Amino acid sequence: MDREKKKSGLLGVLKNLVRRLWVILIFAAIGGAVMYLVTTQYIEPKYHASIRLYINSDGTSDDLVDVCGAVLKSESVLGEIIAESGVKYSWEDLSKMISYRDVNSTNMIEVTVKSPDATEAVNLADIIAFILPDRAEEVIFESKVTVLQFATLPTEPSEPNLGMNTLIGLSAGVILAIILITIVYLLDDAIKDREYLTKEFGIPTLAYVPDYALTKAAVKEEEQTEKNDATEETAEETVEAEKAEENPTEDNDESSENN
């Protein structure tokens, strides 16, 4: 019995979601539109410029990329980059704009600069390529840092991802609509028909009180139908009477011609 109730409840939820599909679509459209608007109007685009360096060392350190990254993020090196580039950032702000990673778990390091200005991103990346090798070699024992790839000018912003953000908005709208529709359905304990009592509680229906509003509407509809029928019958009788009045005249004309 419990399994049947659970199955019936789940089936009811699914049927209700199908009936309210238009609500889900509206929520999805609103969510996607909001995220599209926020992404295009309120999130500042960022351009990425990247360089790659290879660290060759005869030492025993296994974390050359992390050591090189720590050197890059140090206050002294960042201050040198700021002085060389002439930007107005603090070293903390510049540190947030710079990220690094190892390439395929090798001694190759990729340094990426994010900036709202594409030219600024390229200039900062190239200055890092000029300063970092010497500073890293001073720290890493018996090492040689070589620049493999300089930055290229990006033609389009790398972030935010408009398509992904819009898709997230659509998905959020769908999920929110499903949650709200399900909650409203589960909290609705109104008895909508006689079959509900028999199905849920096994209680037969002995009698029921009809909905007065529905009954009144039905009576009005029936009265209107009868009125329309009476009008049609009256119209038909009038037409037949007119025809009957015309027929004697025709008969008299025929009799006069015969005489």
PDB file of C-alpha atoms in Angstrom:
ATOM      1  CA  MET A   1       0.000   0.000   0.000  1.00  0.00           C
ATOM      2  CA  ASP A   2       2.819   2.407   0.890  1.00  0.00           C
ATOM      3  CA  ARG A   3       4.625   1.597  -2.332  1.00  0.00           C
ATOM      4  CA  GLU A   4       1.469   2.260  -4.324  1.00  0.00           C
ATOM      5  CA  LYS A   5       1.003   5.618  -2.565  1.00  0.00           C
ATOM      6  CA  LYS A   6       4.615   6.613  -3.223  1.00  0.00           C
ATOM      7  CA  LYS A   7       4.324   5.577  -6.832  1.00  0.00           C
ATOM      8  CA  SER A   8       1.031   7.420  -7.190  1.00  0.00           C
ATOM      9  CA  GLY A   9       2.506  10.504  -5.521  1.00  0.00           C
ATOM     10  CA  LEU A  10       5.537  10.530  -7.798  1.00  0.00           C
ATOM     11  CA  LEU A  11       3.359  10.011 -10.841  1.00  0.00           C
ATOM     12  CA  GLY A  12       1.153  12.878  -9.714  1.00  0.00           C
ATOM     13  CA  VAL A  13       4.166  15.161  -9.335  1.00  0.00           C
ATOM     14  CA  LEU A  14       5.386  14.279 -12.825  1.00  0.00           C
ATOM     15  CA  LYS A  15       1.949  14.806 -14.359  1.00  0.00           C
ATOM     16  CA  ASN A  16       1.674  18.149 -12.590  1.00  0.00           C
ATOM     17  CA  LEU A  17       5.089  19.196 -13.938  1.00  0.00           C
ATOM     18  CA  VAL A  18       3.984  18.296 -17.463  1.00  0.00           C
ATOM     19  CA  ARG A  19       0.797  20.332 -17.021  1.00  0.00           C
ATOM     20  CA  ARG A  20       2.868  23.267 -15.763  1.00  0.00           C
ATOM     21  CA  LEU A  21       5.478  22.998 -18.504  1.00  0.00           C
ATOM     22  CA  TRP A  22       4.652  26.538 -19.638  1.00  0.00           C
ATOM     23  CA  VAL A  23       5.605  27.832 -16.182  1.00  0.00           C
ATOM     24  CA  ILE A  24       8.949  26.018 -16.363  1.00  0.00           C
ATOM     25  CA  LEU A  25       9.638  27.500 -19.799  1.00  0.00           C
ATOM     26  CA  ILE A  26       8.835  31.012 -18.554  1.00  0.00           C
ATOM     27  CA  PHE A  27      11.177  30.628 -15.564  1.00  0.00           C
ATOM     28  CA  ALA A  28      13.905  29.273 -17.853  1.00  0.00           C
ATOM     29  CA  ALA A  29      13.527  32.224 -20.235  1.00  0.00           C
ATOM     30  CA  ILE A  30      13.631  34.713 -17.361  1.00  0.00           C
ATOM     31  CA  GLY A  31      16.705  33.048 -15.811  1.00  0.00           C
ATOM     32  CA  GLY A  32      18.559  33.001 -19.125  1.00  0.00           C
ATOM     33  CA  ALA A  33      17.632  36.614 -19.900  1.00  0.00           C
ATOM     34  CA  VAL A  34      18.746  37.816 -16.460  1.00  0.00           C
ATOM     35  CA  MET A  35      22.120  36.069 -16.704  1.00  0.00           C
ATOM     36  CA  TYR A  36      22.611  37.357 -20.249  1.00  0.00           C
ATOM     37  CA  LEU A  37      21.880  40.903 -19.096  1.00  0.00           C
ATOM     38  CA  VAL A  38      24.136  40.645 -16.040  1.00  0.00           C
ATOM     39  CA  THR A  39      26.969  39.151 -18.098  1.00  0.00           C
ATOM     40  CA  THR A  40      26.835  41.730 -20.875  1.00  0.00           C
ATOM     41  CA  GLN A  41      26.088  44.823 -18.791  1.00  0.00           C
ATOM     42  CA  TYR A  42      27.555  44.349 -15.312  1.00  0.00           C
ATOM     43  CA  ILE A  43      30.533  41.978 -15.567  1.00  0.00           C
ATOM     44  CA  GLU A  44      33.721  43.573 -16.833  1.00  0.00           C
ATOM     45  CA  PRO A  45      35.335  41.595 -19.680  1.00  0.00           C
ATOM     46  CA  LYS A  46      38.874  40.332 -19.103  1.00  0.00           C
ATOM     47  CA  TYR A  47      41.568  39.609 -21.695  1.00  0.00           C
ATOM     48  CA  HIS A  48      44.144  36.875 -21.155  1.00  0.00           C
ATOM     49  CA  ALA A  49      47.756  37.023 -22.336  1.00  0.00           C
ATOM     50  CA  SER A  50      50.054  34.058 -21.667  1.00  0.00           C
ATOM     51  CA  ILE A  51      53.753  33.232 -21.871  1.00  0.00           C
ATOM     52  CA  ARG A  52      55.550  29.921 -21.436  1.00  0.00           C
ATOM     53  CA  LEU A  53      58.962  29.321 -19.886  1.00  0.00           C
ATOM     54  CA  TYR A  54      61.023  26.166 -19.445  1.00  0.00           C
ATOM     55  CA  ILE A  55      63.029  25.604 -16.263  1.00  0.00           C
ATOM     56  CA  ASN A  56      66.140  23.492 -16.712  1.00  0.00           C
ATOM     57  CA  SER A  57      67.915  22.674 -13.453  1.00  0.00           C
ATOM     58  CA  ASP A  58      70.673  20.308 -12.370  1.00  0.00           C
ATOM     59  CA  GLY A  59      69.439  20.550  -8.781  1.00  0.00           C
ATOM     60  CA  THR A  60      67.288  18.049  -6.914  1.00  0.00           C
ATOM     61  CA  SER A  61      64.139  20.167  -6.511  1.00  0.00           C
ATOM     62  CA  ASP A  62      60.979  18.492  -7.815  1.00  0.00           C
ATOM     63  CA  ASP A  63      58.793  21.599  -7.483  1.00  0.00           C
ATOM     64  CA  LEU A  64      60.496  23.903  -9.926  1.00  0.00           C
ATOM     65  CA  VAL A  65      57.245  25.320 -11.257  1.00  0.00           C
ATOM     66  CA  ASP A  66      55.978  26.127  -7.753  1.00  0.00           C
ATOM     67  CA  VAL A  67      59.298  27.713  -6.823  1.00  0.00           C
ATOM     68  CA  CYS A  68      59.268  29.803 -10.000  1.00  0.00           C
ATOM     69  CA  GLY A  69      55.659  30.784  -9.293  1.00  0.00           C
ATOM     70  CA  ALA A  70      56.538  31.806  -5.745  1.00  0.00           C
ATOM     71  CA  VAL A  71      59.333  33.988  -7.096  1.00  0.00           C
ATOM     72  CA  LEU A  72      56.877  35.580  -9.550  1.00  0.00           C
ATOM     73  CA  LYS A  73      54.363  36.302  -6.784  1.00  0.00           C
ATOM     74  CA  SER A  74      56.913  37.815  -4.419  1.00  0.00           C
ATOM     75  CA  GLU A  75      56.503  41.475  -3.522  1.00  0.00           C
ATOM     76  CA  SER A  76      59.926  42.427  -4.836  1.00  0.00           C
ATOM     77  CA  VAL A  77      59.403  40.919  -8.293  1.00  0.00           C
ATOM     78  CA  LEU A  78      55.877  42.321  -8.585  1.00  0.00           C
ATOM     79  CA  GLY A  79      57.189  45.735  -7.592  1.00  0.00           C
ATOM     80  CA  GLU A  80      59.827  45.481 -10.310  1.00  0.00           C
ATOM     81  CA  ILE A  81      57.132  44.582 -12.862  1.00  0.00           C
ATOM     82  CA  ILE A  82      55.049  47.588 -11.781  1.00  0.00           C
ATOM     83  CA  ALA A  83      58.012  49.935 -12.040  1.00  0.00           C
ATOM     84  CA  GLU A  84      58.945  48.623 -15.482  1.00  0.00           C
ATOM     85  CA  SER A  85      55.399  48.738 -16.895  1.00  0.00           C
ATOM     86  CA  GLY A  86      54.272  51.984 -15.276  1.00  0.00           C
ATOM     87  CA  VAL A  87      50.865  50.596 -14.253  1.00  0.00           C
ATOM     88  CA  LYS A  88      49.057  52.070 -11.256  1.00  0.00           C
ATOM     89  CA  TYR A  89      48.250  48.775  -9.519  1.00  0.00           C
ATOM     90  CA  SER A  90      49.446  47.818  -6.065  1.00  0.00           C
ATOM     91  CA  TRP A  91      51.506  44.651  -5.858  1.00  0.00           C
ATOM     92  CA  GLU A  92      48.532  42.885  -4.200  1.00  0.00           C
ATOM     93  CA  ASP A  93      46.220  43.824  -7.077  1.00  0.00           C
ATOM     94  CA  LEU A  94      48.791  42.801  -9.658  1.00  0.00           C
ATOM     95  CA  SER A  95      49.254  39.479  -7.893  1.00  0.00           C
ATOM     96  CA  LYS A  96      45.517  38.773  -8.304  1.00  0.00           C
ATOM     97  CA  MET A  97      45.808  39.476 -12.029  1.00  0.00           C
ATOM     98  CA  ILE A  98      48.602  36.920 -12.522  1.00  0.00           C
ATOM     99  CA  SER A  99      48.226  33.138 -12.433  1.00  0.00           C
ATOM    100  CA  TYR A 100      50.526  30.267 -13.354  1.00  0.00           C
ATOM    101  CA  ARG A 101      50.389  26.511 -13.923  1.00  0.00           C
ATOM    102  CA  ASP A 102      52.609  23.687 -15.023  1.00  0.00           C
ATOM    103  CA  VAL A 103      52.164  22.361 -18.554  1.00  0.00           C
ATOM    104  CA  ASN A 104      51.503  18.619 -18.702  1.00  0.00           C
ATOM    105  CA  SER A 105      53.244  18.042 -15.345  1.00  0.00           C
ATOM    106  CA  THR A 106      56.619  19.090 -16.753  1.00  0.00           C
ATOM    107  CA  ASN A 107      59.122  21.792 -15.865  1.00  0.00           C
ATOM    108  CA  MET A 108      57.341  24.109 -18.273  1.00  0.00           C
ATOM    109  CA  ILE A 109      55.415  26.958 -16.626  1.00  0.00           C
ATOM    110  CA  GLU A 110      52.640  28.987 -18.228  1.00  0.00           C
ATOM    111  CA  VAL A 111      52.060  32.472 -16.810  1.00  0.00           C
ATOM    112  CA  THR A 112      48.756  34.211 -17.613  1.00  0.00           C
ATOM    113  CA  VAL A 113      47.896  37.875 -17.064  1.00  0.00           C
ATOM    114  CA  LYS A 114      44.250  38.951 -16.870  1.00  0.00           C
ATOM    115  CA  SER A 115      43.342  42.555 -17.597  1.00  0.00           C
ATOM    116  CA  PRO A 116      40.339  44.548 -18.839  1.00  0.00           C
ATOM    117  CA  ASP A 117      42.711  45.993 -21.468  1.00  0.00           C
ATOM    118  CA  ALA A 118      44.140  43.591 -24.046  1.00  0.00           C
ATOM    119  CA  THR A 119      47.252  45.684 -24.730  1.00  0.00           C
ATOM    120  CA  GLU A 120      47.995  46.008 -21.026  1.00  0.00           C
ATOM    121  CA  ALA A 121      47.716  42.246 -20.572  1.00  0.00           C
ATOM    122  CA  VAL A 122      50.260  41.639 -23.364  1.00  0.00           C
ATOM    123  CA  ASN A 123      52.682  44.284 -22.064  1.00  0.00           C
ATOM    124  CA  LEU A 124      52.626  42.881 -18.529  1.00  0.00           C
ATOM    125  CA  ALA A 125      53.124  39.329 -19.794  1.00  0.00           C
ATOM    126  CA  ASP A 126      56.108  40.360 -21.918  1.00  0.00           C
ATOM    127  CA  ILE A 127      57.674  42.249 -18.991  1.00  0.00           C
ATOM    128  CA  ILE A 128      57.275  39.119 -16.850  1.00  0.00           C
ATOM    129  CA  ALA A 129      59.021  37.148 -19.598  1.00  0.00           C
ATOM    130  CA  PHE A 130      61.884  39.674 -19.404  1.00  0.00           C
ATOM    131  CA  ILE A 131      62.215  39.828 -15.575  1.00  0.00           C
ATOM    132  CA  LEU A 132      61.228  36.370 -14.283  1.00  0.00           C
ATOM    133  CA  PRO A 133      64.009  34.218 -15.816  1.00  0.00           C
ATOM    134  CA  ASP A 134      66.784  36.156 -14.082  1.00  0.00           C
ATOM    135  CA  ARG A 135      64.985  36.270 -10.729  1.00  0.00           C
ATOM    136  CA  ALA A 136      64.122  32.558 -10.856  1.00  0.00           C
ATOM    137  CA  GLU A 137      67.692  31.592 -11.710  1.00  0.00           C
ATOM    138  CA  GLU A 138      68.877  33.492  -8.639  1.00  0.00           C
ATOM    139  CA  VAL A 139      66.714  31.285  -6.424  1.00  0.00           C
ATOM    140  CA  ILE A 140      66.751  27.894  -8.152  1.00  0.00           C
ATOM    141  CA  PHE A 141      70.169  26.235  -7.797  1.00  0.00           C
ATOM    142  CA  GLU A 142      72.053  25.633 -11.070  1.00  0.00           C
ATOM    143  CA  SER A 143      69.056  26.491 -13.250  1.00  0.00           C
ATOM    144  CA  LYS A 144      68.410  28.013 -16.634  1.00  0.00           C
ATOM    145  CA  VAL A 145      64.999  29.536 -17.411  1.00  0.00           C
ATOM    146  CA  THR A 146      64.205  29.950 -21.100  1.00  0.00           C
ATOM    147  CA  VAL A 147      61.262  31.781 -22.636  1.00  0.00           C
ATOM    148  CA  LEU A 148      59.517  29.469 -25.095  1.00  0.00           C
ATOM    149  CA  GLN A 149      56.499  31.581 -25.994  1.00  0.00           C
ATOM    150  CA  PHE A 150      55.779  35.286 -25.783  1.00  0.00           C
ATOM    151  CA  ALA A 151      52.313  36.786 -25.413  1.00  0.00           C
ATOM    152  CA  THR A 152      50.083  37.494 -28.388  1.00  0.00           C
ATOM    153  CA  LEU A 153      47.447  40.223 -28.512  1.00  0.00           C
ATOM    154  CA  PRO A 154      44.000  38.711 -27.776  1.00  0.00           C
ATOM    155  CA  THR A 155      41.215  39.773 -30.134  1.00  0.00           C
ATOM    156  CA  GLU A 156      38.316  38.744 -27.878  1.00  0.00           C
ATOM    157  CA  PRO A 157      37.834  38.714 -24.106  1.00  0.00           C
ATOM    158  CA  SER A 158      38.378  35.354 -22.433  1.00  0.00           C
ATOM    159  CA  GLU A 159      35.862  36.008 -19.691  1.00  0.00           C
ATOM    160  CA  PRO A 160      33.079  36.112 -18.819  1.00  0.00           C
ATOM    161  CA  ASN A 161      31.748  33.166 -20.818  1.00  0.00           C
ATOM    162  CA  LEU A 162      28.449  34.516 -22.170  1.00  0.00           C
ATOM    163  CA  GLY A 163      27.147  31.194 -23.437  1.00  0.00           C
ATOM    164  CA  MET A 164      27.962  29.327 -20.237  1.00  0.00           C
ATOM    165  CA  ASN A 165      26.474  32.015 -18.011  1.00  0.00           C
ATOM    166  CA  THR A 166      23.277  32.106 -20.069  1.00  0.00           C
ATOM    167  CA  LEU A 167      23.031  28.312 -19.856  1.00  0.00           C
ATOM    168  CA  ILE A 168      23.496  28.513 -16.080  1.00  0.00           C
ATOM    169  CA  GLY A 169      20.653  31.046 -15.926  1.00  0.00           C
ATOM    170  CA  LEU A 170      18.392  28.779 -17.977  1.00  0.00           C
ATOM    171  CA  SER A 171      19.197  25.784 -15.766  1.00  0.00           C
ATOM    172  CA  ALA A 172      18.640  27.784 -12.582  1.00  0.00           C
ATOM    173  CA  GLY A 173      15.260  28.941 -13.874  1.00  0.00           C
ATOM    174  CA  VAL A 174      14.202  25.377 -14.685  1.00  0.00           C
ATOM    175  CA  ILE A 175      15.316  24.043 -11.294  1.00  0.00           C
ATOM    176  CA  LEU A 176      13.610  26.880  -9.413  1.00  0.00           C
ATOM    177  CA  ALA A 177      10.365  26.362 -11.330  1.00  0.00           C
ATOM    178  CA  ILE A 178      10.384  22.602 -10.681  1.00  0.00           C
ATOM    179  CA  ILE A 179      10.988  23.144  -6.951  1.00  0.00           C
ATOM    180  CA  LEU A 180       8.214  25.743  -6.622  1.00  0.00           C
ATOM    181  CA  ILE A 181       5.692  23.730  -8.656  1.00  0.00           C
ATOM    182  CA  THR A 182       6.443  20.574  -6.647  1.00  0.00           C
ATOM    183  CA  ILE A 183       6.138  22.365  -3.296  1.00  0.00           C
ATOM    184  CA  VAL A 184       2.804  23.935  -4.264  1.00  0.00           C
ATOM    185  CA  TYR A 185       1.526  20.551  -5.473  1.00  0.00           C
ATOM    186  CA  LEU A 186       2.570  18.697  -2.319  1.00  0.00           C
ATOM    187  CA  LEU A 187       1.101  21.354  -0.015  1.00  0.00           C
ATOM    188  CA  ASP A 188      -2.215  21.385  -1.871  1.00  0.00           C
ATOM    189  CA  ASP A 189      -4.489  19.065   0.171  1.00  0.00           C
ATOM    190  CA  ALA A 190      -7.773  20.163  -1.401  1.00  0.00           C
ATOM    191  CA  ILE A 191     -10.169  17.404  -2.478  1.00  0.00           C
ATOM    192  CA  LYS A 192     -10.750  17.981  -6.147  1.00  0.00           C
ATOM    193  CA  ASP A 193     -13.016  15.031  -7.011  1.00  0.00           C
ATOM    194  CA  ARG A 194     -14.844  12.038  -5.525  1.00  0.00           C
ATOM    195  CA  GLU A 195     -12.308   9.561  -6.824  1.00  0.00           C
ATOM    196  CA  TYR A 196      -9.621  11.147  -4.605  1.00  0.00           C
ATOM    197  CA  LEU A 197     -11.261   9.919  -1.373  1.00  0.00           C
ATOM    198  CA  THR A 198     -11.740   6.412  -2.691  1.00  0.00           C
ATOM    199  CA  LYS A 199      -8.220   6.214  -4.114  1.00  0.00           C
ATOM    200  CA  GLU A 200      -6.332   7.718  -1.162  1.00  0.00           C
ATOM    201  CA  PHE A 201      -8.378   6.512   1.821  1.00  0.00           C
ATOM    202  CA  GLY A 202     -10.540   3.683   0.478  1.00  0.00           C
ATOM    203  CA  ILE A 203     -13.741   5.515   1.518  1.00  0.00           C
ATOM    204  CA  PRO A 204     -16.749   5.110  -0.790  1.00  0.00           C
ATOM    205  CA  THR A 205     -18.689   8.244  -1.696  1.00  0.00           C
ATOM    206  CA  LEU A 206     -22.245   8.124  -0.323  1.00  0.00           C
ATOM    207  CA  ALA A 207     -23.302  11.625  -1.341  1.00  0.00           C
ATOM    208  CA  TYR A 208     -21.833  14.922  -2.449  1.00  0.00           C
ATOM    209  CA  VAL A 209     -22.846  18.575  -2.529  1.00  0.00           C
ATOM    210  CA  PRO A 210     -22.590  20.063  -6.006  1.00  0.00           C
ATOM    211  CA  ASP A 211     -20.772  23.306  -6.569  1.00  0.00           C
ATOM    212  CA  TYR A 212     -23.469  25.990  -6.549  1.00  0.00           C
ATOM    213  CA  ALA A 213     -21.523  28.264  -8.856  1.00  0.00           C
ATOM    214  CA  LEU A 214     -21.060  25.492 -11.400  1.00  0.00           C
ATOM    215  CA  THR A 215     -24.699  24.426 -11.068  1.00  0.00           C
ATOM    216  CA  LYS A 216     -25.938  27.994 -11.539  1.00  0.00           C
ATOM    217  CA  ALA A 217     -23.724  28.392 -14.593  1.00  0.00           C
ATOM    218  CA  ALA A 218     -25.070  25.149 -16.028  1.00  0.00           C
ATOM    219  CA  VAL A 219     -28.692  26.288 -15.459  1.00  0.00           C
ATOM    220  CA  LYS A 220     -28.000  29.614 -17.161  1.00  0.00           C
ATOM    221  CA  GLU A 221     -26.416  27.835 -20.090  1.00  0.00           C
ATOM    222  CA  GLU A 222     -29.404  25.511 -20.409  1.00  0.00           C
ATOM    223  CA  GLU A 223     -31.852  28.433 -20.226  1.00  0.00           C
ATOM    224  CA  GLN A 224     -29.906  30.269 -22.907  1.00  0.00           C
ATOM    225  CA  THR A 225     -29.955  27.180 -25.101  1.00  0.00           C
ATOM    226  CA  GLU A 226     -33.718  26.827 -24.704  1.00  0.00           C
ATOM    227  CA  LYS A 227     -34.160  30.514 -25.481  1.00  0.00           C
ATOM    228  CA  ASN A 228     -32.086  30.196 -28.638  1.00  0.00           C
ATOM    229  CA  ASP A 229     -34.090  27.134 -29.723  1.00  0.00           C
ATOM    230  CA  ALA A 230     -37.374  28.997 -29.145  1.00  0.00           C
ATOM    231  CA  THR A 231     -36.123  31.935 -31.186  1.00  0.00           C
ATOM    232  CA  GLU A 232     -35.153  29.647 -34.043  1.00  0.00           C
ATOM    233  CA  GLU A 233     -38.589  27.938 -33.966  1.00  0.00           C
ATOM    234  CA  THR A 234     -40.354  31.314 -34.003  1.00  0.00           C
ATOM    235  CA  ALA A 235     -38.267  32.415 -36.951  1.00  0.00           C
ATOM    236  CA  GLU A 236     -39.100  29.213 -38.842  1.00  0.00           C
ATOM    237  CA  GLU A 237     -42.851  29.630 -38.140  1.00  0.00           C
ATOM    238  CA  THR A 238     -42.714  33.220 -39.391  1.00  0.00           C
ATOM    239  CA  VAL A 239     -41.049  32.125 -42.605  1.00  0.00           C
ATOM    240  CA  GLU A 240     -43.633  29.385 -43.146  1.00  0.00           C
ATOM    241  CA  ALA A 241     -46.491  31.841 -42.505  1.00  0.00           C
ATOM    242  CA  GLU A 242     -45.100  34.264 -45.078  1.00  0.00           C
ATOM    243  CA  LYS A 243     -44.854  31.478 -47.598  1.00  0.00           C
ATOM    244  CA  ALA A 244     -48.451  30.453 -46.858  1.00  0.00           C
ATOM    245  CA  GLU A 245     -49.642  34.005 -47.485  1.00  0.00           C
ATOM    246  CA  GLU A 246     -47.863  34.100 -50.831  1.00  0.00           C
ATOM    247  CA  ASN A 247     -49.272  30.762 -52.060  1.00  0.00           C
ATOM    248  CA  PRO A 248     -53.030  31.785 -52.186  1.00  0.00           C
ATOM    249  CA  THR A 249     -52.167  34.751 -54.397  1.00  0.00           C
ATOM    250  CA  GLU A 250     -50.411  32.473 -56.827  1.00  0.00           C
ATOM    251  CA  ASP A 251     -53.396  30.062 -56.816  1.00  0.00           C
ATOM    252  CA  ASN A 252     -55.827  32.915 -57.551  1.00  0.00           C
ATOM    253  CA  ASP A 253     -53.679  34.084 -60.449  1.00  0.00           C
ATOM    254  CA  GLU A 254     -53.658  30.617 -61.948  1.00  0.00           C
ATOM    255  CA  SER A 255     -57.491  30.384 -61.617  1.00  0.00           C
ATOM    256  CA  SER A 256     -57.971  33.727 -63.383  1.00  0.00           C
ATOM    257  CA  GLU A 257     -55.832  32.635 -66.284  1.00  0.00           C
ATOM    258  CA  ASN A 258     -57.818  29.408 -66.660  1.00  0.00           C
ATOM    259  CA  ASN A 259     -61.125  31.310 -66.780  1.00  0.00           C
TER     260      ASN A 259
END
